[in-house]
């Protein structure tokens, strides 16, 4: 089970510098931290939104969730880490990797 | 629905939620000055003030009493935030974040030094000696301190627009402080400690914001703010209150007397309003941006004046009204520069 703060872990995942969809990250975190249910799903997604608004992730692509893989009829977002995110992320995470 | 319409709908939802949180912040923050002012005339604090004043003089007594009030404020804020974290099921995250001392939680403890013994203590001193409206409006100067600090510390640029805002806020500040001072100099008695408290509130909150931001951007704000108040409780209840007791002030005998219904009720009211104004402030930032969040949050100055008028019937001096209006206007000028850019607030 995950033992680091959620945003540390999210940044850590994005530090691979690849693009990830929010639903991939949310379900990965839900599994790692054993956080089931819609409430935790939305709460983890809000963490991603906060990281993006703090300039650490960048929202690069959106698509409509037609099949309901995350939330049917809502937008899905794809993010990539920014330079600032890399700095903050490696301050916080890299010592442990 | 197509992509474009959904995008529009999502951003609309984000913005209206963000404004709602920011307004909550302003209202809660403004209301806080009611219990903050009332608590001074309640037992045991008014008795304590009288008792300490007899032996150590008014000035020392005011500060010592303000310390005990601020310590209780920190305690009830902590209680309110623990309930909040319980409801949001964030105790696990609280523990995980606390353990990350070096990259994260040390910033909250550092921030609590400036938030508690400087800003909140200063606010209570200003409320006790001058009044709630002055305390509220004087603290509106905090963005000036914050942005000057960010300039020297992070090398963050101060844009032309922000500079204009800062000048307007400073003119507002001069009006607030100067207006009161001139009247009181004429009367021959100036409550210097109250004015010092007002300056402490502005400086303390400006510094707190700049420091806490370092930890808050990589943690959940609900959790981060709770740790910041954990730090403040440690400072008051484990360091300052015992030291004052050892020096000889009757801290514990009066602290125990605070556990009477009316006083507790007022203190809990202060804790809830203060705790939630912090929480809702930070909730608004990712939704509408730090700038707009702070700009609207600063309407608390106006809210405080309105609530104090409604509940106490006090109309503040015209200089406080004018200065407060200038400060609110200045913070809007300062903070609304990133209009149109809602998704990313920094970098890029």
PDB file of N, CA, C and O in Angstrom, chain B residues 35 44 48 93 111 140 179 205-206 246 298:
ATOM      1  N   UNK B  35     -16.335  36.954  17.186  1.00  0.00           N
ATOM      2  CA  UNK B  35     -15.891  36.296  18.418  1.00  0.00           C
ATOM      3  C   UNK B  35     -14.544  36.836  18.884  1.00  0.00           C
ATOM      4  O   UNK B  35     -14.304  36.919  20.090  1.00  0.00           O
ATOM      5  N   UNK B  44     -12.552  34.093  31.217  1.00  0.00           N
ATOM      6  CA  UNK B  44     -11.655  34.674  32.215  1.00  0.00           C
ATOM      7  C   UNK B  44     -10.757  35.784  31.659  1.00  0.00           C
ATOM      8  O   UNK B  44      -9.939  36.318  32.395  1.00  0.00           O
ATOM      9  N   UNK B  48      -8.401  38.291  33.658  1.00  0.00           N
ATOM     10  CA  UNK B  48      -6.964  38.096  33.506  1.00  0.00           C
ATOM     11  C   UNK B  48      -6.284  39.409  33.145  1.00  0.00           C
ATOM     12  O   UNK B  48      -5.251  39.770  33.703  1.00  0.00           O
ATOM     13  N   UNK B  93      -3.895  10.436   4.984  1.00  0.00           N
ATOM     14  CA  UNK B  93      -3.062  11.397   4.261  1.00  0.00           C
ATOM     15  C   UNK B  93      -2.361  12.346   5.234  1.00  0.00           C
ATOM     16  O   UNK B  93      -1.227  12.761   4.999  1.00  0.00           O
ATOM     17  N   UNK B 111       5.827  28.084   8.757  1.00  0.00           N
ATOM     18  CA  UNK B 111       4.765  29.053   8.470  1.00  0.00           C
ATOM     19  C   UNK B 111       3.971  29.363   9.735  1.00  0.00           C
ATOM     20  O   UNK B 111       3.528  30.493   9.944  1.00  0.00           O
ATOM     21  N   UNK B 140      -5.252  43.895   5.726  1.00  0.00           N
ATOM     22  CA  UNK B 140      -5.367  43.919   4.264  1.00  0.00           C
ATOM     23  C   UNK B 140      -4.052  44.300   3.583  1.00  0.00           C
ATOM     24  O   UNK B 140      -3.906  44.152   2.376  1.00  0.00           O
ATOM     25  N   UNK B 179      -5.086  57.919   9.874  1.00  0.00           N
ATOM     26  CA  UNK B 179      -6.343  58.516  10.319  1.00  0.00           C
ATOM     27  C   UNK B 179      -6.555  58.325  11.810  1.00  0.00           C
ATOM     28  O   UNK B 179      -6.861  59.278  12.542  1.00  0.00           O
ATOM     29  N   UNK B 205       0.964  37.491   8.088  1.00  0.00           N
ATOM     30  CA  UNK B 205       0.225  36.734   7.071  1.00  0.00           C
ATOM     31  C   UNK B 205       0.931  36.757   5.725  1.00  0.00           C
ATOM     32  O   UNK B 205       0.885  35.782   4.978  1.00  0.00           O
ATOM     33  N   UNK B 206       1.571  37.875   5.415  1.00  0.00           N
ATOM     34  CA  UNK B 206       2.335  37.936   4.165  1.00  0.00           C
ATOM     35  C   UNK B 206       3.453  36.906   4.156  1.00  0.00           C
ATOM     36  O   UNK B 206       3.651  36.175   3.182  1.00  0.00           O
ATOM     37  N   UNK B 246       6.074  29.947  33.797  1.00  0.00           N
ATOM     38  CA  UNK B 246       7.295  29.847  34.611  1.00  0.00           C
ATOM     39  C   UNK B 246       7.763  31.233  35.047  1.00  0.00           C
ATOM     40  O   UNK B 246       8.172  31.455  36.177  1.00  0.00           O
ATOM     41  N   UNK B 298     -10.097  38.795   0.033  1.00  0.00           N
ATOM     42  CA  UNK B 298      -9.840  40.051   0.726  1.00  0.00           C
ATOM     43  C   UNK B 298     -11.090  40.885   0.959  1.00  0.00           C
ATOM     44  O   UNK B 298     -11.046  41.867   1.694  1.00  0.00           O
TER      45      UNK B 298
END
